[in-house]
XYZ file of C-alpha atoms in Angstrom:
776
model
C 70.375 142.961 37.109
C 68.978 146.202 35.730
C 69.051 144.877 32.143
C 66.828 141.980 33.110
C 64.328 144.183 34.941
C 63.748 146.819 32.297
C 63.727 144.346 29.388
C 65.600 146.481 26.865
C 69.146 147.363 25.849
C 70.320 150.182 28.065
C 72.998 151.098 25.498
C 70.369 151.956 22.998
C 70.999 155.428 21.495
C 67.364 156.356 21.966
C 67.465 155.789 25.717
C 70.669 157.784 26.235
C 69.538 160.656 24.045
C 66.337 161.046 26.113
C 68.279 160.668 29.392
C 70.869 163.292 28.422
C 68.166 165.755 27.403
C 66.249 165.502 30.675
C 69.430 165.740 32.772
C 70.503 168.934 31.012
C 67.069 170.480 31.636
C 67.167 169.524 35.349
C 70.733 170.774 35.910
C 69.922 174.522 35.758
C 67.907 174.805 39.028
C 70.514 172.664 40.848
C 73.302 175.003 39.731
C 71.334 177.969 41.073
C 70.927 176.191 44.439
C 74.644 175.427 44.605
C 75.518 179.082 43.922
C 73.287 180.145 46.827
C 74.842 177.446 49.069
C 78.437 178.563 48.375
C 77.787 182.263 49.021
C 75.746 181.573 52.107
C 78.572 179.434 53.492
C 81.062 182.324 53.230
C 78.715 184.607 55.187
C 78.283 181.973 57.906
C 82.054 181.507 58.288
C 82.545 185.258 58.772
C 79.855 185.231 61.492
C 81.566 182.290 63.206
C 84.915 184.131 63.199
C 83.355 187.253 64.758
C 81.475 185.239 67.407
C 84.478 183.166 68.481
C 86.784 186.259 68.535
C 84.374 188.010 70.904
C 84.244 185.003 73.234
C 88.017 184.594 73.233
C 88.594 188.291 73.823
C 86.468 188.171 76.979
C 88.260 185.020 78.166
C 91.685 186.523 77.488
C 90.935 189.841 79.222
C 89.666 188.096 82.330
C 92.449 185.549 82.631
C 95.271 187.946 81.643
C 94.066 190.262 84.395
C 94.580 187.410 86.844
C 98.029 186.710 85.373
C 98.938 190.419 85.713
C 98.008 190.239 89.379
C 100.164 187.143 89.873
C 103.147 188.694 88.109
C 102.907 191.940 90.067
C 102.575 190.229 93.482
C 105.464 187.888 92.613
C 107.669 190.872 91.706
C 106.618 192.592 94.936
C 107.602 189.592 97.023
C 110.885 189.138 95.122
C 111.884 192.706 96.199
C 110.747 192.287 99.830
C 113.321 193.451 102.407
C 112.754 190.507 104.731
C 113.253 188.050 101.849
C 116.513 189.827 101.033
C 117.709 189.384 104.619
C 116.923 185.650 104.665
C 117.941 184.755 101.162
C 121.696 184.164 101.788
C 121.385 182.434 105.172
C 122.301 178.753 105.449
C 120.623 178.373 108.872
C 118.054 180.558 110.646
C 118.796 181.925 114.141
C 116.019 182.903 116.530
C 116.029 186.477 115.221
C 116.025 185.138 111.643
C 113.022 182.964 112.458
C 111.254 186.067 113.703
C 111.951 187.802 110.378
C 110.743 184.688 108.550
C 107.537 184.749 110.579
C 106.978 188.405 109.623
C 107.608 187.465 105.987
C 104.952 184.759 106.336
C 102.425 187.347 107.534
C 103.221 189.635 104.580
C 102.814 186.692 102.163
C 99.466 185.876 103.787
C 98.331 189.493 103.360
C 99.159 189.366 99.641
C 97.516 185.961 99.286
C 94.323 187.245 100.816
C 94.055 189.856 98.075
C 94.073 187.144 95.348
C 90.812 185.235 95.588
C 91.736 182.581 93.030
C 95.063 181.700 94.729
C 95.161 178.813 97.216
C 98.696 179.360 98.560
C 101.902 181.361 98.090
C 105.280 180.044 99.188
C 108.963 180.911 98.824
C 111.702 178.320 98.535
C 115.195 179.372 99.783
C 117.938 177.394 97.990
C 120.742 178.246 100.436
C 118.899 177.043 103.587
C 116.683 174.503 101.736
C 113.682 175.898 103.642
C 110.163 176.999 102.704
C 108.091 179.943 103.926
C 104.352 179.772 103.046
C 101.550 182.163 103.861
C 100.661 179.952 106.845
C 103.764 178.017 108.023
C 107.551 177.718 108.042
C 109.278 174.475 106.917
C 112.929 173.851 107.673
C 115.100 171.598 105.497
C 114.423 168.560 107.699
C 110.606 168.725 107.362
C 109.955 170.383 104.004
C 109.115 166.926 102.588
C 105.855 167.253 104.611
C 105.005 170.350 102.586
C 105.764 168.503 99.306
C 103.561 165.617 100.427
C 100.608 167.975 100.730
C 100.788 168.264 96.915
C 101.143 164.460 96.568
C 104.808 164.983 95.533
C 108.171 163.885 96.837
C 110.645 166.574 97.766
C 112.664 165.859 94.594
C 109.533 166.117 92.452
C 108.541 169.400 94.064
C 112.008 170.927 93.457
C 111.862 169.795 89.871
C 108.389 171.281 89.389
C 109.396 174.749 90.741
C 112.594 174.827 88.695
C 112.512 177.139 85.671
C 115.562 178.352 83.731
C 113.954 181.730 82.983
C 113.280 184.719 85.230
C 109.687 183.633 85.568
C 107.462 180.860 84.262
C 104.853 178.304 85.264
C 104.408 174.540 85.712
C 101.270 172.437 85.640
C 100.930 169.537 88.071
C 98.129 167.023 88.569
C 97.080 165.105 91.668
C 95.956 161.476 91.770
C 92.380 162.504 90.967
C 93.466 164.311 87.795
C 92.866 167.829 89.170
C 95.245 170.384 87.661
C 97.130 173.054 89.569
C 99.217 175.877 88.091
C 102.451 176.913 89.804
C 103.447 180.454 88.735
C 107.176 180.843 89.362
C 109.345 183.956 89.978
C 113.095 183.422 90.505
C 115.214 185.697 92.730
C 118.890 186.038 91.790
C 121.987 187.575 93.345
C 123.312 190.957 92.215
C 124.983 189.638 89.039
C 122.059 187.287 88.145
C 124.415 184.341 88.206
C 123.056 182.284 91.086
C 119.402 181.499 91.828
C 118.743 182.283 95.514
C 114.984 181.773 95.906
C 111.791 181.031 93.978
C 108.454 182.674 94.662
C 105.603 180.244 93.844
C 101.966 181.282 93.470
C 99.661 178.203 93.578
C 96.451 178.496 91.550
C 94.108 175.483 91.461
C 92.602 175.297 87.977
C 89.126 174.687 89.420
C 89.193 178.222 90.818
C 89.616 179.517 87.250
C 87.358 177.010 85.437
C 84.407 177.933 87.655
C 84.272 181.248 85.792
C 84.432 179.631 82.350
C 81.048 179.048 80.780
C 80.612 175.318 80.071
C 79.447 174.391 76.585
C 77.124 171.574 75.574
C 78.917 171.375 72.231
C 82.603 172.185 71.908
C 85.273 173.324 74.283
C 86.972 176.451 75.678
C 90.502 175.845 76.946
C 94.120 176.954 76.885
C 97.042 174.922 75.651
C 100.843 175.372 75.956
C 103.719 174.193 73.677
C 103.896 170.914 75.674
C 100.256 170.252 74.696
C 99.209 170.522 78.317
C 95.532 171.508 78.281
C 93.417 173.228 80.859
C 89.688 173.403 80.249
C 86.230 172.958 81.670
C 86.090 169.323 82.862
C 82.634 168.996 81.342
C 83.926 169.664 77.855
C 82.803 167.183 75.218
C 85.999 166.776 73.199
C 88.852 164.404 74.080
C 92.087 166.262 74.895
C 94.394 163.834 73.101
C 93.291 165.163 69.674
C 94.243 168.805 70.504
C 97.700 170.107 69.595
C 99.371 173.492 70.243
C 100.854 173.523 66.728
C 97.401 173.266 65.131
C 96.834 176.943 65.946
C 99.058 179.048 63.705
C 97.020 182.054 62.452
C 94.926 183.899 64.972
C 93.169 185.938 62.244
C 91.782 182.861 60.455
C 89.300 180.104 61.298
C 90.929 176.682 61.557
C 88.835 173.693 60.471
C 89.632 170.197 61.800
C 87.942 166.819 61.561
C 87.956 164.801 64.817
C 86.399 161.403 64.308
C 83.367 161.938 62.102
C 82.761 165.522 63.292
C 84.129 168.723 61.736
C 85.100 171.527 64.124
C 85.867 175.209 63.623
C 88.591 176.634 65.857
C 89.982 180.027 66.854
C 92.632 181.210 69.297
C 94.318 184.230 70.874
C 97.804 184.204 72.422
C 98.343 185.217 76.050
C 100.101 188.503 76.758
C 102.172 187.088 79.626
C 103.034 183.449 78.933
C 103.468 181.102 75.990
C 100.006 179.521 75.965
C 97.028 180.152 73.740
C 93.334 180.697 74.563
C 91.363 178.406 72.225
C 87.765 177.661 71.335
C 86.561 174.595 69.432
C 82.925 174.200 68.379
C 81.282 171.679 65.998
C 80.722 173.211 62.580
C 77.245 171.672 62.571
C 76.348 173.967 65.480
C 76.519 176.916 63.092
C 75.484 175.090 59.907
C 72.030 173.827 60.758
C 70.369 176.023 58.131
C 73.131 175.106 55.709
C 72.440 171.414 56.327
C 68.781 171.947 55.492
C 69.855 173.586 52.245
C 72.135 170.621 51.448
C 69.283 168.260 52.168
C 67.069 170.219 49.786
C 69.689 170.111 47.042
C 70.181 166.371 47.531
C 66.450 165.758 47.378
C 66.147 167.935 44.290
C 69.012 166.036 42.598
C 67.496 162.628 43.474
C 64.080 163.563 42.129
C 65.590 165.003 38.951
C 67.663 161.878 38.213
C 64.781 159.504 38.976
C 62.360 161.505 36.818
C 64.847 161.730 33.936
C 65.508 157.980 34.112
C 61.832 157.038 34.110
C 60.922 159.432 31.227
C 63.929 158.199 29.197
C 63.006 154.563 29.872
C 59.357 155.108 28.943
C 59.976 156.856 25.622
C 62.874 154.603 24.606
C 60.789 151.445 25.181
C 57.874 153.003 23.341
C 60.091 153.689 20.287
C 62.175 150.535 20.450
C 61.205 147.223 18.697
C 62.824 144.197 20.388
C 62.572 140.626 19.196
C 59.346 139.994 21.118
C 57.693 142.789 19.113
C 59.067 141.268 15.924
C 57.477 137.907 16.884
C 54.153 139.656 17.445
C 54.369 141.324 14.054
C 55.136 137.991 12.344
C 52.174 136.302 13.998
C 49.904 139.199 12.970
C 50.960 138.979 9.330
C 50.723 135.213 9.366
C 46.955 135.353 8.699
C 47.314 137.741 5.759
C 50.246 136.218 3.842
C 49.795 132.452 3.568
C 52.654 131.730 1.159
C 55.399 132.509 3.748
C 56.118 129.924 6.496
C 56.250 132.299 9.445
C 56.695 129.445 11.944
C 60.052 128.533 10.411
C 61.123 132.176 10.311
C 60.142 132.588 13.943
C 61.990 129.420 15.010
C 65.073 130.503 13.082
C 65.132 133.908 14.767
C 64.600 132.298 18.193
C 67.481 129.860 17.630
C 69.689 132.662 16.343
C 68.895 134.720 19.439
C 69.614 131.747 21.741
C 72.934 131.031 20.031
C 73.901 134.707 20.238
C 73.122 134.658 23.969
C 75.188 131.501 24.520
C 78.068 132.932 22.536
C 77.894 136.166 24.547
C 78.025 134.176 27.834
C 80.973 132.123 26.609
C 82.787 135.279 25.539
C 82.188 136.841 28.965
C 83.442 133.704 30.784
C 86.539 133.548 28.593
C 87.215 137.237 29.207
C 86.754 136.743 32.962
C 89.114 133.694 32.933
C 91.715 135.654 30.975
C 91.502 138.520 33.473
C 91.902 136.128 36.426
C 94.880 134.488 34.713
C 96.520 137.885 34.109
C 96.076 138.989 37.762
C 97.265 135.575 39.056
C 100.350 135.650 36.821
C 101.392 139.056 38.083
C 100.904 138.478 41.812
C 102.613 135.057 41.537
C 105.623 136.565 39.756
C 105.084 134.836 36.433
C 104.678 138.151 34.631
C 106.433 141.372 35.610
C 105.060 143.687 32.888
C 103.238 146.452 34.799
C 101.922 148.093 31.645
C 100.052 144.918 30.625
C 98.531 144.658 34.115
C 97.442 148.309 34.076
C 95.939 147.940 30.584
C 94.095 144.729 31.569
C 92.611 146.259 34.735
C 91.716 149.529 33.018
C 89.944 147.753 30.132
C 87.917 145.406 32.364
C 87.173 147.471 35.481
C 86.914 151.043 36.737
C 89.577 150.359 39.345
C 92.531 152.843 39.332
C 95.948 151.576 40.417
C 97.228 155.160 40.739
C 94.751 155.877 43.552
C 95.101 154.441 47.090
C 93.879 150.848 47.347
C 93.828 147.772 49.562
C 93.765 144.076 48.701
C 91.571 141.549 50.524
C 92.099 137.780 50.302
C 88.976 135.663 50.915
C 89.067 131.928 51.685
C 86.803 129.275 53.183
C 87.269 127.360 56.444
C 85.638 123.945 57.164
C 83.878 123.959 53.800
C 82.235 120.558 54.397
C 80.272 122.061 57.309
C 78.491 124.318 54.807
C 74.720 123.731 54.430
C 75.100 123.325 50.662
C 77.265 120.186 51.090
C 74.930 118.318 53.425
C 73.212 115.270 51.949
C 74.849 115.422 48.504
C 76.696 112.706 46.602
C 80.334 112.783 45.585
C 79.398 113.514 41.960
C 77.410 116.576 43.017
C 80.227 118.214 44.949
C 81.863 119.888 41.941
C 78.691 121.702 40.857
C 77.832 122.532 44.474
C 81.266 124.117 44.913
C 80.674 126.251 41.813
C 77.347 127.334 43.266
C 79.042 128.182 46.567
C 81.639 130.349 44.802
C 78.859 132.137 42.913
C 76.944 132.869 46.122
C 80.052 134.042 47.995
C 81.080 136.378 45.165
C 77.547 137.659 44.666
C 77.117 138.635 48.292
C 80.534 140.256 48.364
C 79.855 142.249 45.189
C 76.435 143.431 46.436
C 77.773 144.470 49.852
C 81.281 145.780 49.083
C 81.749 146.457 45.357
C 78.431 148.316 45.181
C 79.979 150.957 47.467
C 83.624 150.909 46.437
C 85.349 150.923 43.036
C 87.237 147.672 42.556
C 87.123 144.102 41.246
C 86.873 140.513 42.483
C 89.156 137.866 40.979
C 89.889 134.173 41.571
C 93.556 133.597 42.498
C 95.107 130.329 43.579
C 91.903 128.767 44.979
C 90.718 131.880 46.808
C 89.056 135.194 45.963
C 91.076 138.386 45.687
C 89.140 141.663 46.079
C 90.950 144.949 45.381
C 89.183 148.284 46.018
C 90.103 151.950 45.849
C 89.930 153.472 49.322
C 91.890 156.201 51.081
C 93.334 155.920 54.611
C 90.838 158.535 55.818
C 87.855 156.563 54.434
C 89.315 153.354 55.900
C 89.647 154.961 59.326
C 85.935 155.665 59.671
C 85.254 151.924 59.989
C 82.459 151.588 57.417
C 84.434 149.083 55.285
C 85.137 146.883 58.325
C 81.432 147.059 59.256
C 80.387 145.958 55.732
C 82.863 143.063 55.672
C 81.714 141.755 59.049
C 78.187 142.029 57.719
C 79.195 139.718 54.850
C 80.759 137.265 57.313
C 77.561 137.159 59.360
C 75.533 136.456 56.191
C 77.854 133.580 55.244
C 77.608 132.113 58.709
C 73.817 132.456 59.135
C 72.816 131.622 55.574
C 75.360 128.946 54.665
C 76.870 127.907 58.065
C 80.209 128.683 56.445
C 83.185 130.302 58.147
C 85.075 132.669 55.838
C 88.439 134.251 56.658
C 89.275 137.642 55.120
C 92.703 139.244 55.318
C 93.218 142.841 54.278
C 96.513 144.573 53.366
C 97.692 148.043 54.228
C 96.772 150.962 51.973
C 99.060 151.110 48.914
C 99.316 153.111 45.735
C 100.790 152.359 42.330
C 101.065 149.274 40.107
C 104.428 148.312 41.612
C 102.733 147.864 45.049
C 99.995 145.505 43.737
C 101.977 142.308 44.484
C 102.950 143.586 47.916
C 99.289 144.264 48.787
C 98.405 140.702 47.690
C 101.225 139.209 49.738
C 100.130 141.125 52.841
C 96.561 139.946 52.465
C 97.621 136.294 52.091
C 99.976 136.611 55.071
C 97.024 137.687 57.182
C 95.142 134.555 56.025
C 98.108 132.403 57.010
C 98.201 134.176 60.373
C 94.464 133.590 60.908
C 94.804 129.915 59.966
C 97.696 129.402 62.416
C 95.804 130.923 65.380
C 92.459 129.339 64.450
C 89.546 130.333 66.639
C 91.846 132.466 68.786
C 91.782 135.159 66.122
C 89.035 137.082 64.306
C 87.745 136.034 60.890
C 88.569 139.477 59.495
C 91.755 141.400 60.167
C 93.906 144.121 58.672
C 97.650 143.629 58.184
C 98.438 146.388 60.765
C 96.232 144.671 63.398
C 98.312 141.481 63.198
C 101.519 143.292 64.095
C 102.441 143.944 67.736
C 105.598 145.516 69.163
C 107.559 142.883 71.123
C 110.873 143.872 72.676
C 111.658 140.404 74.074
C 110.783 138.086 71.190
C 114.006 136.108 71.348
C 114.143 135.967 75.126
C 111.179 133.628 74.813
C 113.456 131.012 73.204
C 115.363 130.336 76.444
C 112.086 130.093 78.369
C 110.732 127.696 75.737
C 113.844 125.482 76.010
C 113.495 125.342 79.782
C 109.810 124.431 79.556
C 110.487 121.807 76.851
C 113.089 120.266 79.164
C 110.537 120.213 81.980
C 107.924 118.750 79.580
C 110.373 115.997 78.615
C 110.987 115.161 82.272
C 107.265 115.036 83.045
C 106.645 112.642 80.145
C 109.667 110.606 81.179
C 108.254 110.293 84.699
C 104.845 109.362 83.243
C 103.114 112.383 84.742
C 100.994 112.820 81.637
C 98.292 114.985 83.167
C 100.856 117.513 84.379
C 102.587 117.263 80.999
C 99.313 118.125 79.287
C 98.832 121.152 81.592
C 102.401 122.350 80.863
C 101.877 121.802 77.115
C 98.721 123.955 77.153
C 100.653 126.624 79.163
C 103.405 126.599 76.507
C 100.875 126.945 73.680
C 99.223 129.875 75.519
C 102.367 131.790 76.471
C 105.283 130.938 74.180
C 103.760 131.865 70.781
C 103.616 135.510 69.652
C 100.547 136.960 67.977
C 102.534 139.017 65.436
C 102.444 138.485 61.708
C 106.172 139.208 61.533
C 106.819 136.282 63.881
C 104.995 133.607 61.846
C 108.237 131.829 60.842
C 109.398 131.928 64.490
C 106.049 130.509 65.668
C 106.235 127.681 63.078
C 109.751 126.792 64.171
C 108.651 126.734 67.802
C 105.692 124.545 66.876
C 107.973 122.025 65.115
C 110.441 122.146 68.036
C 107.600 121.380 70.441
C 106.379 118.511 68.252
C 109.913 117.128 68.061
C 110.295 117.285 71.852
C 107.017 115.425 72.423
C 107.778 112.841 69.722
C 111.362 112.228 70.844
C 110.298 111.645 74.442
C 107.369 109.399 73.512
C 109.671 107.450 71.188
C 112.250 106.991 73.963
C 109.778 106.143 76.723
C 106.975 104.269 74.960
C 108.487 103.287 71.621
C 111.108 101.079 73.212
C 108.973 99.560 75.943
C 105.713 99.100 73.987
C 106.480 99.282 70.245
C 103.139 97.917 69.112
C 101.137 100.537 71.048
C 103.510 103.266 69.839
C 102.940 102.278 66.192
C 99.157 102.372 66.713
C 99.480 105.726 68.494
C 101.308 107.112 65.424
C 102.158 110.466 67.143
C 104.406 111.996 64.453
C 101.918 111.695 61.575
C 99.078 112.969 63.770
C 101.030 115.955 65.110
C 102.277 117.019 61.660
C 98.637 117.403 60.582
C 98.322 120.341 63.007
C 98.013 123.536 61.000
C 97.114 125.803 63.855
C 97.677 126.295 67.607
C 94.152 125.058 68.235
C 94.543 121.793 66.262
C 97.972 121.130 67.847
C 96.438 121.525 71.293
C 93.642 119.013 70.532
C 95.932 116.461 68.881
C 98.593 116.457 71.622
C 96.012 116.353 74.410
C 94.312 113.392 72.688
C 97.678 111.610 72.463
C 98.362 112.130 76.190
C 94.841 110.971 77.010
C 95.288 107.754 74.978
C 98.654 107.076 76.638
C 97.165 107.611 80.120
C 94.297 105.226 79.399
C 96.713 102.638 77.967
C 98.957 102.832 81.033
C 95.982 102.432 83.375
C 95.118 99.215 81.565
C 98.703 98.040 81.817
C 98.860 98.698 85.568
C 96.508 95.791 86.157
C 99.579 93.539 85.602
C 101.332 93.655 89.006
C 105.108 93.970 89.024
C 107.417 91.834 91.208
C 107.713 92.372 94.953
C 111.310 93.573 94.725
C 110.143 96.582 92.614
C 107.760 97.671 95.343
C 110.512 97.036 97.871
C 112.814 99.474 96.029
C 109.984 102.100 95.903
C 109.418 101.751 99.649
C 113.146 101.878 100.459
C 113.626 105.070 98.393
C 110.633 106.668 100.145
C 112.195 105.931 103.551
C 115.822 106.753 102.731
C 115.848 109.381 99.912
C 117.599 111.834 102.285
C 120.677 109.532 102.438
C 123.467 111.134 100.280
C 124.897 107.686 99.471
C 121.607 106.274 98.126
C 121.967 105.090 94.506
C 121.256 102.138 92.181
C 124.322 100.239 93.390
C 123.205 100.418 97.021
C 119.747 99.130 96.128
C 121.160 96.305 94.012
C 123.437 95.195 96.862
C 120.531 95.338 99.301
C 118.475 93.012 97.086
C 121.522 90.932 96.182
C 120.705 91.372 92.495
C 122.642 92.258 89.332
C 123.079 96.072 88.992
C 122.298 96.374 85.264
C 119.354 93.951 85.582
C 117.831 95.936 88.442
C 118.078 99.265 86.587
C 116.799 97.883 83.263
C 113.950 95.810 84.678
C 112.765 98.508 87.133
C 112.373 100.985 84.231
C 110.492 98.464 82.130
C 107.879 98.031 84.908
C 107.603 101.646 86.101
C 108.519 103.679 83.015
C 111.313 105.634 84.767
C 114.764 104.835 86.146
C 115.704 104.379 89.806
C 117.956 107.501 89.747
C 115.100 109.568 88.310
C 112.803 108.313 91.060
C 115.338 109.301 93.785
C 115.824 112.797 92.337
C 112.086 113.395 91.827
C 111.320 112.401 95.436
C 114.076 114.673 96.745
C 112.805 117.587 94.600
C 109.279 117.149 95.972
C 110.663 117.396 99.516
C 112.843 120.344 98.510
C 109.774 122.259 97.268
C 108.019 121.655 100.560
C 111.010 122.864 102.593
C 111.476 125.966 100.424
C 107.851 126.983 100.903
C 108.099 126.770 104.689
C 111.039 129.192 104.715
C 114.199 127.069 104.531
C 117.109 128.279 102.416
C 118.440 126.311 99.399
C 121.509 125.213 101.359
C 119.401 123.998 104.271
C 117.062 122.078 101.963
C 120.020 120.498 100.100
C 121.561 119.149 103.304
C 118.205 117.818 104.544
C 117.278 115.841 101.394
C 120.611 114.151 100.649
C 122.684 116.500 98.479
C 126.243 117.263 99.549
C 126.015 120.951 98.540
C 123.525 123.466 97.163
C 125.156 123.448 93.694
C 124.181 119.781 93.187
C 120.600 120.583 94.218
C 120.384 123.610 91.913
C 121.722 121.618 88.944
C 119.338 118.700 89.519
C 116.338 120.932 90.267
C 116.788 122.876 87.017
C 117.201 119.635 85.036
C 113.823 118.305 86.186
C 111.857 121.560 86.733
C 113.357 123.888 84.159
C 114.027 126.575 86.801
C 116.304 126.936 89.830
C 115.049 126.482 93.427
C 115.438 130.213 94.036
C 113.264 131.005 90.996
C 110.667 128.492 92.142
C 110.487 130.118 95.574
C 110.354 133.641 94.079
C 107.523 132.628 91.696
C 105.530 131.218 94.579
C 105.976 134.390 96.631
C 104.829 136.517 93.668
C 101.686 134.402 93.363
C 100.969 134.983 97.076
C 101.353 138.729 96.621
C 98.981 138.710 93.602
C 96.397 136.708 95.554
C 96.660 139.077 98.463
């Protein structure tokens, strides 16, 4: 593009000599600015350290003073005489209760001296009782005390349990408010048995009120379990903070969270194992530094632009291209009449045109050879890594030894593209070449202009490989640019393009794996159709499923039920069940593609087998026209399978409605009416009906099915199951329902119910009750 605009050879030695000279001259002031920037940055970091240390010191002194008060009061209570008298008692007598009441008053006096404390209580292990600063709770009612903290008794005992002499626990209520339980254990004389625990309850809000909230950053403390207590108005998410990130209290710690860099400091507590921390955006301190960076960037941009323009101007001025040679020939044409300048000019023009054509042919051949080399390696035709590395290095700036990803690009519904509308068959080949050029050009301008890589044609699709680190990939700019390309393709060309991206890999030996991952994503996208995005990474198509293979038994049960619905000609219900199977029995995980395909073919086989048995035998001509197997095998995705099978059921339903205009004999309706009136008779079967009509048994069974599409036995069981469902839903047991509808025992009902419905009567009733609960 640039070569065409400037109109001269950019490799000309004159141009580069000028450009190099001007760049050298402009480098000196930039180096001076960089020196100032580096030294100024060191000074700023020292100021940050001093400022944060001062803030943390004040925070630590204030909070550690509170902790000292808690520790001292806990020790005081642990040595209390009244506590010592009550500590070994299993039950409290009246005099003991009086002593406990006095202990309560002393606890309340101590609690009143601690303004940040909400409650102090002592738990006695021997008597399983609790004495607080306001009340006494015996073993029978201490669950009421636990409930005041939104805990069960077991949860409360677990929360106040600490293996050490003292400690703390952090609990949260349903609203997310934190409370600290400071614990002090009281042991017997040999410190073997724990007799009581003194608990000082400190709501965190009482502490956080004294912490200055920050518009930018966060002041908090964190313990080894990564439990964090801070100002609730803090602007940083707590899930990115870790106790182990703070290892050197005499040094600033820099971390990047999202797109923002933070500087962090900490001080350890004197009493417990948590750390006081402060985290503030680096930009808060670096505003002047940012202005300096902006100035350096502007200076660099102006210097490069000026050097380029001056180099271009003087190189063009001193360079004589062919157009200048033509001008010189025409000028001398008037002076020297013996030389045929027209022929010389035509010869030079033809020579220039041939050179241009040869150059284009050479470029195309080189590009084709490069594509062939890449294709051969990813397809396994060539395993020589050194040849691949040499080919890529000589044709591109891409580096296989740096992190990279592969992206496979293919077209969907290409005939819907605007370029293919209104063209003849002979024009399609050239139009397809034009489409490939447009697709590649947009991709190169949007993606390869920002990332080092190459675009190659492999096996009827485009393969784009770019150098990118996991950190750069995580910021989302690549995904944004790719979706921008997809929007351009859709709006400009009305063309849907699928793009699958691999994981980040490194090294020549991982090149084929990256390609395979990208193509697997394309296959995954094709299978799920419109139910999945047009662009996806390999990691995004993988989901953790613990019960993948448990779906197989569910699928078999639903296939059995689908078969029975088709057999009973309930095609609308069969279509609903089919759609439910397609929605629930296929797993959106790239590792389950083979499983999904097997399930798809199993479902197609079930539908075909049933249609062949039910329709193929009774109406062979319609079945051949319907051609279900060939139509279903064309399904390449969940979406297309859904449309094809629903269309087949719709055609069958319409055909049957036409066939119903031919009335069947009176004895068929007589059988239907008799079954409706006597289905609850345990002895009702085909033989009974044949005797009643005084007709041949095999003729009755065969002819009834040819008219209705299902057998007499099936009709009896289906009617009984309908009545069974009704009785189950009004509260009858399975045994009661079995006796009422004509089965000798519940086992026969369960076996028949599961055959036709795919589940047992108990499961049916349970599913219905669950639905009622969800609706409620």
